[in-house]
Amino acid sequence: MHTETPVKHLVIIFNENRSFDHYFATYPTAGNPSGSIPFVAKPHTPKVNNLASANLLVNNPNSTNPANGTGATDPFRLDRTQANTRSQNHAYTPEQQAVDNGKEDLFPKFTGRGTAGGAGAFGTNGQVLGYFDGNTTTAFWNYAQHFAMNDNSFGTTFGPSAPGALNLTSGQTGGVIATGNGNPVVAGAVPDDEVTGTTVTGDPQPYGDACSTRDQARLGGTNIGDLLNAKGVSWGFFQGGFDLTKTNPNGTTGCNRSHPASGNVGTKTDYIPHHQPFQYYASTANLTHTRPTVPPSLYGTSADTGANHQYDSDDFFAALNAGNMPAVTFLKAPGYQDGHAGYSDPLLEQEFVVNTINTIMTSKFWKSTAIVIAYDDSDGWYDHQMGPIVNSSATDQDALTAAGKCGKGTPLNGIQGRCGYGPRLPLIVVSPFAKENFVDHSTTDQSSILRFIEDNWGTGQIGGGSFDALAGQITNMFDFSSKAFGSRKLLLDPGNGN
């Protein structure tokens, strides 16, 4: 299959709920306190736009703004022992209110949620200003050191997981054609605060998914899976827990497959329906989680008429073991390892990411592969950089520039409820073709990954108001001119990230 670049295999590891400053606030300088896993940056590491370089670690506008009330604090470092935090408020409206028309000074008031006990601002809404450094997010800092990262990448829109997942795979959160509630689904019930008009702004679950239990929605239109199918390109979405026939070590099975979660919160189900974007579209859904009709050597191809390109994360590794890796792979960890604050954490996330990348690097596919580490939303964690307003919206859920307003322009294709760009998110490319220790400042968003797929495999664009038409390129993080990159690898320890 012809590609516009030497990248013949793209793997998107799509993680959960972290802002750029939350993971890279002081990059490349770590605290390195006694007893920590030390991190020492490579010489000549490029400067990034973060809290340290912006001089916002003290006298921060969030701590000096009295509108935040009690509990505000300057940004503070979170240690490995504090990896388990509460999830912050990451809904569509509060995230806009926290940004406060570019002042970025109302995070404790609108997105902050505290947790009892601990150090720093634990127990107060000021916890939203906490950040990790290279002593905890060690693997991610190491990947940035040896490959390429972008410090100017944003969520395509504001809001939680489902919009982010949809923007990655279709650049589109509009076009809701059916809603329902419950399992079995009760058609026509409008998801409360999950859909604004006909646009997904919250986290409705996929309509009719065997594991959906509450507010549900189905979208019309086209996604990248449809375009890849039309070109005959192999692809798959591999998500932890999707295989309902397995039984976990703790005895759980079906939709209730689970693992011990971060901290003391019990267990977390492996499969989370609203993290699976292709289930929202009739053309690419596998609502009953039907198992593949072909051996792993054919996963992701048109020969598999059973799974319809929707698989378990375990199936990705089974395919690799069988000498097969689809041209385009979307990879989602089981819930406990997806990085989502509250039930997962950076250390559990690191285990999945490092094990995955190590496996790919030691496979025959590495020399033609690009791995993108990206995120679905910011979780509401503080980030100091507002993104450009590339798409306006005027609904009762908008509040970025004024009550009921996001910008002053006309919404793309007239679709409301897609205020964007949203919060700034981490974006890392790990590849033999990635520039080394490079920081890209190009403006990108979640749909920039979608745009790379479209351009590389020549699928054409989705259209119909998809953000792919506006998306910046991620290609500046690559250098395709050298033939020496194929031997470059970085095998890390999944436990300590080094």
Tab-separated table of C-alpha atoms in Angstrom:
chain	number	residue	atom	x	y	z
A	1	MET	CA	0.000	0.000	0.000
A	2	HIS	CA	1.439	3.361	-1.050
A	3	THR	CA	1.982	5.964	1.673
A	4	GLU	CA	3.092	9.568	1.334
A	5	THR	CA	5.760	9.082	4.017
A	6	PRO	CA	7.926	6.098	5.050
A	7	VAL	CA	5.439	5.479	7.866
A	8	LYS	CA	3.678	2.235	6.956
A	9	HIS	CA	2.268	1.598	10.441
A	10	LEU	CA	0.781	4.183	12.770
A	11	VAL	CA	-0.083	3.340	16.379
A	12	ILE	CA	-2.032	5.884	18.422
A	13	ILE	CA	-1.858	5.210	22.161
A	14	PHE	CA	-4.808	7.283	23.326
A	15	ASN	CA	-4.586	7.978	27.048
A	16	GLU	CA	-6.814	9.804	29.493
A	17	ASN	CA	-7.199	13.147	31.162
A	18	ARG	CA	-3.915	15.039	31.518
A	19	SER	CA	-3.005	18.597	30.586
A	20	PHE	CA	0.402	19.553	29.213
A	21	ASP	CA	1.475	21.541	32.281
A	22	HIS	CA	0.224	18.766	34.558
A	23	TYR	CA	2.862	16.425	33.060
A	24	PHE	CA	5.507	18.860	31.802
A	25	ALA	CA	5.301	21.964	34.045
A	26	THR	CA	9.040	22.013	34.801
A	27	TYR	CA	10.413	19.950	31.896
A	28	PRO	CA	13.278	19.170	31.567
A	29	THR	CA	14.144	19.891	35.221
A	30	ALA	CA	12.933	17.404	37.833
A	31	GLY	CA	12.927	17.942	41.590
A	32	ASN	CA	15.082	14.855	42.265
A	33	PRO	CA	14.436	14.782	46.041
A	34	SER	CA	16.232	12.201	48.151
A	35	GLY	CA	14.906	8.716	47.513
A	36	SER	CA	13.356	9.556	44.151
A	37	ILE	CA	14.151	7.985	40.792
A	38	PRO	CA	16.472	10.706	39.460
A	39	PHE	CA	15.940	12.351	36.115
A	40	VAL	CA	18.760	14.314	34.469
A	41	ALA	CA	18.044	16.016	31.161
A	42	LYS	CA	20.215	15.619	28.095
A	43	PRO	CA	22.429	18.603	27.248
A	44	HIS	CA	20.884	21.176	24.925
A	45	THR	CA	17.321	20.083	25.571
A	46	PRO	CA	15.069	22.639	23.853
A	47	LYS	CA	12.995	25.045	25.908
A	48	VAL	CA	9.287	24.346	26.160
A	49	ASN	CA	6.348	26.602	26.941
A	50	ASN	CA	5.507	25.519	30.474
A	51	LEU	CA	4.973	26.927	33.961
A	52	ALA	CA	8.703	27.157	34.624
A	53	SER	CA	9.579	29.045	31.436
A	54	ALA	CA	6.524	31.306	31.852
A	55	ASN	CA	7.499	32.127	35.466
A	56	LEU	CA	4.143	30.911	36.748
A	57	LEU	CA	5.280	28.551	39.499
A	58	VAL	CA	4.854	31.342	42.065
A	59	ASN	CA	2.466	34.298	42.236
A	60	ASN	CA	0.232	32.384	39.872
A	61	PRO	CA	-2.967	34.137	38.714
A	62	ASN	CA	-4.996	31.256	40.158
A	63	SER	CA	-3.541	31.811	43.634
A	64	THR	CA	-3.794	35.600	43.509
A	65	ASN	CA	-7.330	35.791	42.101
A	66	PRO	CA	-9.720	36.198	45.056
A	67	ALA	CA	-12.577	34.897	42.908
A	68	ASN	CA	-11.193	31.398	43.459
A	69	GLY	CA	-12.071	31.598	47.151
A	70	THR	CA	-10.349	29.374	49.679
A	71	GLY	CA	-8.149	26.479	48.682
A	72	ALA	CA	-6.170	28.259	45.977
A	73	THR	CA	-2.421	27.734	46.037
A	74	ASP	CA	0.553	28.250	43.780
A	75	PRO	CA	1.240	25.276	41.483
A	76	PHE	CA	2.957	22.513	43.423
A	77	ARG	CA	4.882	19.330	42.686
A	78	LEU	CA	3.253	15.922	43.105
A	79	ASP	CA	5.544	13.051	44.065
A	80	ARG	CA	5.320	9.382	43.030
A	81	THR	CA	3.736	8.676	46.416
A	82	GLN	CA	0.931	11.080	45.409
A	83	ALA	CA	0.308	9.524	42.003
A	84	ASN	CA	-3.293	8.747	42.909
A	85	THR	CA	-5.321	11.963	42.819
A	86	ARG	CA	-8.957	12.779	42.427
A	87	SER	CA	-10.298	13.423	38.954
A	88	GLN	CA	-10.984	17.113	38.407
A	89	ASN	CA	-14.082	18.648	36.794
A	90	HIS	CA	-13.603	18.341	33.045
A	91	ALA	CA	-17.037	19.185	31.688
A	92	TYR	CA	-17.514	21.377	28.602
A	93	THR	CA	-18.711	24.512	30.412
A	94	PRO	CA	-16.492	24.556	33.551
A	95	GLU	CA	-13.364	24.117	31.441
A	96	GLN	CA	-14.279	27.245	29.488
A	97	GLN	CA	-15.053	29.134	32.698
A	98	ALA	CA	-11.660	28.186	34.159
A	99	VAL	CA	-9.883	29.634	31.113
A	100	ASP	CA	-11.732	32.914	31.753
A	101	ASN	CA	-11.264	34.400	28.284
A	102	GLY	CA	-7.536	33.712	28.267
A	103	LYS	CA	-6.703	34.761	31.813
A	104	GLU	CA	-6.389	31.082	32.840
A	105	ASP	CA	-7.054	32.100	36.449
A	106	LEU	CA	-10.213	30.326	37.651
A	107	PHE	CA	-9.228	26.666	37.732
A	108	PRO	CA	-9.738	26.097	41.488
A	109	LYS	CA	-13.178	27.665	41.273
A	110	PHE	CA	-14.527	25.825	38.248
A	111	THR	CA	-12.538	22.632	37.659
A	112	GLY	CA	-10.812	21.998	40.999
A	113	ARG	CA	-11.818	19.054	43.150
A	114	GLY	CA	-9.964	18.203	46.322
A	115	THR	CA	-9.055	14.936	48.001
A	116	ALA	CA	-8.812	14.384	51.729
A	117	GLY	CA	-5.330	13.939	53.207
A	118	GLY	CA	-1.942	14.164	51.587
A	119	ALA	CA	0.352	17.107	51.003
A	120	GLY	CA	0.224	20.334	49.050
A	121	ALA	CA	-3.328	21.310	48.182
A	122	PHE	CA	-4.852	17.901	48.839
A	123	GLY	CA	-8.168	18.410	50.559
A	124	THR	CA	-8.810	21.657	48.681
A	125	ASN	CA	-9.862	22.633	45.180
A	126	GLY	CA	-6.305	23.897	44.707
A	127	GLN	CA	-5.260	20.326	43.934
A	128	VAL	CA	-6.083	21.181	40.316
A	129	LEU	CA	-2.810	23.159	40.211
A	130	GLY	CA	-0.680	20.109	41.044
A	131	TYR	CA	1.848	18.805	38.530
A	132	PHE	CA	4.138	15.791	38.130
A	133	ASP	CA	7.743	15.870	36.993
A	134	GLY	CA	10.330	13.460	35.591
A	135	ASN	CA	10.590	11.606	38.898
A	136	THR	CA	7.037	10.288	38.302
A	137	THR	CA	6.213	10.768	34.606
A	138	THR	CA	9.668	9.390	33.910
A	139	ALA	CA	8.950	7.371	30.785
A	140	PHE	CA	7.126	10.248	29.108
A	141	TRP	CA	10.007	12.624	29.824
A	142	ASN	CA	12.446	10.026	28.474
A	143	TYR	CA	10.436	9.595	25.281
A	144	ALA	CA	10.440	13.387	24.852
A	145	GLN	CA	14.222	13.413	25.362
A	146	HIS	CA	14.935	10.789	22.715
A	147	PHE	CA	12.174	11.493	20.240
A	148	ALA	CA	9.814	14.439	19.592
A	149	MET	CA	7.113	16.264	21.506
A	150	ASN	CA	4.754	19.153	20.786
A	151	ASP	CA	4.096	21.889	23.354
A	152	ASN	CA	1.334	23.586	21.398
A	153	SER	CA	-1.238	20.836	20.927
A	154	PHE	CA	-4.837	21.179	22.082
A	155	GLY	CA	-8.028	19.276	22.557
A	156	THR	CA	-10.079	19.929	19.427
A	157	THR	CA	-12.919	21.148	21.643
A	158	PHE	CA	-13.563	21.576	25.334
A	159	GLY	CA	-15.137	18.750	27.287
A	160	PRO	CA	-14.531	15.206	28.552
A	161	SER	CA	-13.558	11.858	27.008
A	162	ALA	CA	-16.235	11.168	24.395
A	163	PRO	CA	-15.718	14.442	22.461
A	164	GLY	CA	-11.960	13.871	22.483
A	165	ALA	CA	-12.304	10.331	21.165
A	166	LEU	CA	-14.724	11.424	18.464
A	167	ASN	CA	-12.490	14.306	17.412
A	168	LEU	CA	-9.568	11.904	17.052
A	169	THR	CA	-11.471	9.579	14.745
A	170	SER	CA	-13.843	11.872	12.847
A	171	GLY	CA	-13.022	15.477	13.798
A	172	GLN	CA	-16.723	15.726	14.457
A	173	THR	CA	-18.910	15.743	17.581
A	174	GLY	CA	-22.014	17.000	15.802
A	175	GLY	CA	-24.554	14.882	13.992
A	176	VAL	CA	-26.339	13.023	16.779
A	177	ILE	CA	-29.147	11.103	15.096
A	178	ALA	CA	-30.474	8.995	17.974
A	179	THR	CA	-30.481	9.113	21.750
A	180	GLY	CA	-31.556	6.677	24.401
A	181	ASN	CA	-31.266	5.644	28.009
A	182	GLY	CA	-30.669	2.435	29.921
A	183	ASN	CA	-29.841	-1.141	29.005
A	184	PRO	CA	-31.871	-2.323	27.214
A	185	VAL	CA	-31.958	1.020	25.486
A	186	VAL	CA	-35.074	3.174	25.697
A	187	ALA	CA	-35.112	5.087	22.417
A	188	GLY	CA	-35.615	8.834	22.354
A	189	ALA	CA	-34.570	9.618	25.911
A	190	VAL	CA	-32.369	12.718	25.684
A	191	PRO	CA	-29.034	12.349	27.523
A	192	ASP	CA	-28.942	14.839	30.359
A	193	ASP	CA	-26.099	17.350	29.832
A	194	GLU	CA	-24.350	14.911	27.480
A	195	VAL	CA	-25.733	16.270	24.217
A	196	THR	CA	-26.267	19.945	23.371
A	197	GLY	CA	-28.720	20.133	20.503
A	198	THR	CA	-27.310	17.474	18.173
A	199	THR	CA	-23.707	17.797	19.384
A	200	VAL	CA	-21.908	15.581	21.891
A	201	THR	CA	-20.547	17.844	24.635
A	202	GLY	CA	-20.478	15.295	27.460
A	203	ASP	CA	-20.037	11.546	27.833
A	204	PRO	CA	-23.070	9.702	26.452
A	205	GLN	CA	-22.351	6.023	25.934
A	206	PRO	CA	-22.590	4.434	22.463
A	207	TYR	CA	-26.190	3.720	21.492
A	208	GLY	CA	-26.887	0.010	21.836
A	209	ASP	CA	-23.451	-1.109	23.016
A	210	ALA	CA	-23.942	-4.307	25.040
A	211	CYS	CA	-22.074	-2.641	27.920
A	212	SER	CA	-23.855	0.742	27.822
A	213	THR	CA	-26.036	1.318	30.876
A	214	ARG	CA	-27.161	4.957	30.857
A	215	ASP	CA	-27.380	8.020	28.563
A	216	GLN	CA	-26.621	6.929	24.995
A	217	ALA	CA	-26.152	8.528	21.583
A	218	ARG	CA	-25.568	7.526	17.973
A	219	LEU	CA	-23.954	9.729	15.362
A	220	GLY	CA	-24.461	9.855	11.626
A	221	GLY	CA	-21.781	10.793	9.144
A	222	THR	CA	-18.323	9.455	8.397
A	223	ASN	CA	-15.263	8.516	10.429
A	224	ILE	CA	-11.711	7.575	9.497
A	225	GLY	CA	-12.591	3.886	9.665
A	226	ASP	CA	-14.999	4.360	6.767
A	227	LEU	CA	-12.312	6.108	4.726
A	228	LEU	CA	-9.705	3.436	5.473
A	229	ASN	CA	-12.177	0.711	4.505
A	230	ALA	CA	-12.831	2.434	1.198
A	231	LYS	CA	-9.086	2.441	0.454
A	232	GLY	CA	-8.577	-1.151	1.585
A	233	VAL	CA	-6.229	-0.127	4.411
A	234	SER	CA	-6.082	-2.413	7.441
A	235	TRP	CA	-6.963	-0.839	10.770
A	236	GLY	CA	-8.398	-1.516	14.195
A	237	PHE	CA	-9.472	0.024	17.485
A	238	PHE	CA	-8.079	-2.139	20.293
A	239	GLN	CA	-9.512	-1.407	23.745
A	240	GLY	CA	-8.960	-3.172	27.043
A	241	GLY	CA	-11.947	-5.261	28.140
A	242	PHE	CA	-13.666	-5.363	24.745
A	243	ASP	CA	-13.510	-9.162	24.648
A	244	LEU	CA	-16.476	-10.207	26.799
A	245	THR	CA	-15.604	-13.900	26.625
A	246	LYS	CA	-12.500	-13.674	28.800
A	247	THR	CA	-12.320	-14.125	32.545
A	248	ASN	CA	-9.882	-11.936	34.474
A	249	PRO	CA	-7.615	-13.207	37.273
A	250	ASN	CA	-10.070	-11.775	39.825
A	251	GLY	CA	-12.911	-13.843	38.345
A	252	THR	CA	-14.694	-10.992	36.559
A	253	THR	CA	-15.991	-11.483	33.044
A	254	GLY	CA	-18.237	-9.907	30.417
A	255	CYS	CA	-18.818	-6.167	30.716
A	256	ASN	CA	-17.666	-6.395	34.343
A	257	ARG	CA	-14.093	-7.462	33.632
A	258	SER	CA	-11.967	-5.401	36.037
A	259	HIS	CA	-8.582	-4.879	37.692
A	260	PRO	CA	-7.490	-3.285	40.976
A	261	ALA	CA	-7.570	0.486	40.502
A	262	SER	CA	-5.162	3.167	41.655
A	263	GLY	CA	-5.083	3.974	45.360
A	264	ASN	CA	-7.848	2.624	47.559
A	265	VAL	CA	-10.787	2.922	45.178
A	266	GLY	CA	-11.333	-0.815	44.677
A	267	THR	CA	-11.537	-2.035	41.111
A	268	LYS	CA	-12.167	-0.417	37.734
A	269	THR	CA	-13.892	-2.023	34.794
A	270	ASP	CA	-11.536	-2.653	31.873
A	271	TYR	CA	-13.956	-1.582	29.143
A	272	ILE	CA	-15.395	1.935	29.324
A	273	PRO	CA	-18.030	2.388	26.597
A	274	HIS	CA	-17.740	6.133	26.062
A	275	HIS	CA	-14.016	5.759	25.345
A	276	GLN	CA	-14.784	3.753	22.172
A	277	PRO	CA	-15.516	6.262	19.370
A	278	PHE	CA	-16.238	3.806	16.556
A	279	GLN	CA	-19.131	2.337	18.545
A	280	TYR	CA	-21.064	5.588	18.033
A	281	TYR	CA	-21.316	4.987	14.255
A	282	ALA	CA	-23.462	2.214	12.756
A	283	SER	CA	-20.940	1.622	9.966
A	284	THR	CA	-18.031	0.798	12.296
A	285	ALA	CA	-19.788	-0.458	15.423
A	286	ASN	CA	-19.526	-3.934	16.916
A	287	LEU	CA	-22.250	-3.474	19.498
A	288	THR	CA	-22.366	-7.085	20.641
A	289	HIS	CA	-18.553	-7.316	20.890
A	290	THR	CA	-18.509	-10.192	18.415
A	291	ARG	CA	-15.155	-11.959	18.337
A	292	PRO	CA	-13.021	-12.064	15.171
A	293	THR	CA	-13.851	-14.647	12.515
A	294	VAL	CA	-10.214	-14.887	11.406
A	295	PRO	CA	-6.904	-15.779	13.089
A	296	PRO	CA	-4.756	-12.983	14.623
A	297	SER	CA	-2.648	-12.874	11.465
A	298	LEU	CA	-5.652	-11.253	9.743
A	299	TYR	CA	-6.912	-8.946	12.490
A	300	GLY	CA	-7.668	-5.504	11.115
A	301	THR	CA	-8.195	-6.659	7.551
A	302	SER	CA	-11.396	-6.782	5.527
A	303	ALA	CA	-11.322	-10.569	5.872
A	304	ASP	CA	-12.512	-10.238	9.468
A	305	THR	CA	-16.255	-9.904	9.030
A	306	GLY	CA	-17.020	-10.576	12.690
A	307	ALA	CA	-15.256	-7.901	14.715
A	308	ASN	CA	-15.756	-5.051	12.214
A	309	HIS	CA	-12.282	-3.701	13.209
A	310	GLN	CA	-13.225	-3.462	16.917
A	311	TYR	CA	-11.001	-5.523	19.221
A	312	ASP	CA	-9.638	-6.023	22.698
A	313	SER	CA	-6.219	-4.561	23.538
A	314	ASP	CA	-5.021	-8.146	24.087
A	315	ASP	CA	-5.840	-8.802	20.434
A	316	PHE	CA	-3.258	-6.237	19.347
A	317	PHE	CA	-0.482	-8.199	21.013
A	318	ALA	CA	-1.884	-11.472	19.686
A	319	ALA	CA	-1.723	-10.007	16.179
A	320	LEU	CA	1.871	-8.863	16.726
A	321	ASN	CA	2.816	-12.350	17.910
A	322	ALA	CA	1.293	-13.688	14.697
A	323	GLY	CA	3.399	-11.327	12.583
A	324	ASN	CA	0.594	-8.855	11.908
A	325	MET	CA	0.171	-5.183	12.724
A	326	PRO	CA	-2.601	-3.197	11.016
A	327	ALA	CA	-1.555	-0.122	9.083
A	328	VAL	CA	-3.486	2.091	11.512
A	329	THR	CA	-3.951	1.060	15.137
A	330	PHE	CA	-5.863	2.901	17.834
A	331	LEU	CA	-4.845	1.473	21.195
A	332	LYS	CA	-6.715	2.018	24.456
A	333	ALA	CA	-5.503	0.535	27.728
A	334	PRO	CA	-7.790	-1.237	30.196
A	335	GLY	CA	-9.387	1.326	32.501
A	336	TYR	CA	-6.939	0.909	35.371
A	337	GLN	CA	-3.987	1.663	33.054
A	338	ASP	CA	-5.436	4.439	30.892
A	339	GLY	CA	-4.081	7.292	33.054
A	340	HIS	CA	-7.456	8.735	34.101
A	341	ALA	CA	-7.099	10.422	37.507
A	342	GLY	CA	-9.273	8.908	40.215
A	343	TYR	CA	-8.969	5.266	39.178
A	344	SER	CA	-5.667	5.213	37.291
A	345	ASP	CA	-2.429	7.186	37.666
A	346	PRO	CA	0.806	8.039	35.800
A	347	LEU	CA	2.595	4.948	37.119
A	348	LEU	CA	-0.077	2.499	35.960
A	349	GLU	CA	-0.332	4.384	32.671
A	350	GLN	CA	3.431	4.137	32.247
A	351	GLU	CA	3.346	0.350	32.618
A	352	PHE	CA	0.988	-0.055	29.683
A	353	VAL	CA	2.698	2.505	27.463
A	354	VAL	CA	6.233	1.218	28.045
A	355	ASN	CA	5.303	-2.434	27.633
A	356	THR	CA	3.503	-1.587	24.396
A	357	ILE	CA	6.331	0.492	22.939
A	358	ASN	CA	8.968	-2.040	23.962
A	359	THR	CA	6.986	-4.765	22.198
A	360	ILE	CA	6.670	-2.727	19.008
A	361	MET	CA	10.331	-1.656	19.073
A	362	THR	CA	11.483	-5.264	19.236
A	363	SER	CA	9.178	-6.347	16.412
A	364	LYS	CA	9.864	-6.405	12.685
A	365	PHE	CA	7.475	-3.458	12.258
A	366	TRP	CA	9.482	-0.887	14.225
A	367	LYS	CA	11.527	0.329	11.257
A	368	SER	CA	8.352	1.526	9.492
A	369	THR	CA	6.280	2.625	12.508
A	370	ALA	CA	5.285	5.868	14.164
A	371	ILE	CA	3.765	5.755	17.648
A	372	VAL	CA	1.757	8.758	18.792
A	373	ILE	CA	1.056	9.212	22.505
A	374	ALA	CA	-1.977	11.484	22.795
A	375	TYR	CA	-4.761	12.294	25.256
A	376	ASP	CA	-8.529	12.592	25.100
A	377	ASP	CA	-8.949	15.571	27.451
A	378	SER	CA	-7.217	17.550	30.203
A	379	ASP	CA	-9.338	16.320	33.144
A	380	GLY	CA	-9.619	20.015	34.046
A	381	TRP	CA	-6.000	20.096	35.312
A	382	TYR	CA	-4.449	23.547	35.134
A	383	ASP	CA	-2.619	24.604	32.007
A	384	HIS	CA	-1.536	28.185	31.480
A	385	GLN	CA	-1.765	28.359	27.684
A	386	MET	CA	-5.063	29.128	25.990
A	387	GLY	CA	-5.477	27.749	22.507
A	388	PRO	CA	-6.569	29.793	19.497
A	389	ILE	CA	-10.312	30.029	18.952
A	390	VAL	CA	-10.628	28.318	15.586
A	391	ASN	CA	-14.320	27.525	15.944
A	392	SER	CA	-16.962	29.598	17.675
A	393	SER	CA	-20.128	28.499	19.407
A	394	ALA	CA	-23.074	30.225	21.027
A	395	THR	CA	-25.132	27.909	23.256
A	396	ASP	CA	-26.222	28.041	26.871
A	397	GLN	CA	-23.333	25.647	27.567
A	398	ASP	CA	-20.645	28.051	26.284
A	399	ALA	CA	-18.771	30.446	28.544
A	400	LEU	CA	-15.279	31.027	27.138
A	401	THR	CA	-15.444	34.681	26.113
A	402	ALA	CA	-18.753	35.600	27.778
A	403	ALA	CA	-21.853	33.879	29.105
A	404	GLY	CA	-23.254	31.847	26.223
A	405	LYS	CA	-20.336	32.733	23.968
A	406	CYS	CA	-17.206	31.167	22.589
A	407	GLY	CA	-15.653	33.604	20.141
A	408	LYS	CA	-17.437	35.872	17.723
A	409	GLY	CA	-17.331	33.964	14.468
A	410	THR	CA	-19.663	31.600	12.654
A	411	PRO	CA	-19.434	27.928	13.658
A	412	LEU	CA	-17.873	25.571	11.141
A	413	ASN	CA	-20.705	24.228	8.970
A	414	GLY	CA	-23.123	25.938	11.360
A	415	ILE	CA	-22.644	23.229	14.007
A	416	GLN	CA	-22.951	24.636	17.529
A	417	GLY	CA	-21.460	23.192	20.712
A	418	ARG	CA	-17.923	22.716	19.379
A	419	CYS	CA	-16.020	25.535	21.059
A	420	GLY	CA	-12.352	25.027	20.279
A	421	TYR	CA	-9.556	24.663	20.510
A	422	GLY	CA	-9.866	23.342	24.044
A	423	PRO	CA	-7.200	22.715	26.720
A	424	ARG	CA	-3.545	22.065	25.890
A	425	LEU	CA	-2.592	18.380	25.989
A	426	PRO	CA	0.614	16.326	25.788
A	427	LEU	CA	1.587	14.994	22.365
A	428	ILE	CA	4.641	12.789	21.792
A	429	VAL	CA	5.846	10.954	18.687
A	430	VAL	CA	8.047	7.881	19.174
A	431	SER	CA	9.428	6.626	15.883
A	432	PRO	CA	12.643	5.834	14.032
A	433	PHE	CA	11.672	8.850	11.922
A	434	ALA	CA	11.045	11.218	14.856
A	435	LYS	CA	13.448	14.093	15.386
A	436	GLU	CA	15.601	13.542	18.457
A	437	ASN	CA	15.107	15.631	21.610
A	438	PHE	CA	12.925	17.955	19.583
A	439	VAL	CA	10.127	20.263	20.656
A	440	ASP	CA	7.626	21.240	17.997
A	441	HIS	CA	5.771	24.517	18.540
A	442	SER	CA	3.359	24.067	15.619
A	443	THR	CA	-0.305	24.464	16.508
A	444	THR	CA	-1.954	21.062	16.424
A	445	ASP	CA	-5.017	19.370	17.888
A	446	GLN	CA	-6.481	15.887	18.202
A	447	SER	CA	-7.718	15.985	14.618
A	448	SER	CA	-4.143	16.620	13.435
A	449	ILE	CA	-3.563	12.885	13.987
A	450	LEU	CA	-6.648	12.192	11.897
A	451	ARG	CA	-5.265	14.533	9.225
A	452	PHE	CA	-1.953	12.634	9.168
A	453	ILE	CA	-3.800	9.373	8.510
A	454	GLU	CA	-5.829	10.971	5.717
A	455	ASP	CA	-2.748	12.465	4.063
A	456	ASN	CA	-0.437	9.486	4.526
A	457	TRP	CA	-2.844	6.882	3.158
A	458	GLY	CA	-4.574	9.186	0.679
A	459	THR	CA	-8.066	8.647	1.987
A	460	GLY	CA	-9.298	12.163	1.371
A	461	GLN	CA	-10.864	14.261	4.095
A	462	ILE	CA	-14.036	13.534	6.024
A	463	GLY	CA	-15.697	16.876	5.305
A	464	GLY	CA	-19.108	17.877	6.598
A	465	GLY	CA	-17.649	20.251	9.157
A	466	SER	CA	-14.887	17.939	10.402
A	467	PHE	CA	-12.018	19.733	12.090
A	468	ASP	CA	-9.640	17.885	9.762
A	469	ALA	CA	-10.065	20.818	7.381
A	470	LEU	CA	-8.471	23.141	9.978
A	471	ALA	CA	-5.942	20.781	11.509
A	472	GLY	CA	-2.268	21.672	11.722
A	473	GLN	CA	0.315	19.102	10.682
A	474	ILE	CA	2.268	16.804	13.007
A	475	THR	CA	4.874	16.186	10.296
A	476	ASN	CA	7.281	18.766	11.742
A	477	MET	CA	8.104	16.206	14.441
A	478	PHE	CA	9.507	13.868	11.776
A	479	ASP	CA	12.642	13.818	9.651
A	480	PHE	CA	12.189	11.461	6.730
A	481	SER	CA	15.478	12.375	5.060
A	482	SER	CA	17.763	10.071	7.033
A	483	LYS	CA	18.051	6.324	6.512
A	484	ALA	CA	19.987	5.878	9.750
A	485	PHE	CA	17.007	6.301	12.057
A	486	GLY	CA	15.767	2.728	11.721
A	487	SER	CA	18.160	1.392	14.349
A	488	ARG	CA	17.239	3.957	17.005
A	489	LYS	CA	15.423	2.353	19.938
A	490	LEU	CA	14.734	3.196	23.578
A	491	LEU	CA	13.726	0.211	25.678
A	492	LEU	CA	12.560	1.371	29.115
A	493	ASP	CA	11.692	-0.308	32.387
A	494	PRO	CA	7.885	-0.221	32.767
A	495	GLY	CA	8.277	0.086	36.532
A	496	ASN	CA	10.607	3.062	36.812
A	497	GLY	CA	10.442	4.566	33.322
A	498	ASN	CA	14.200	4.520	32.790
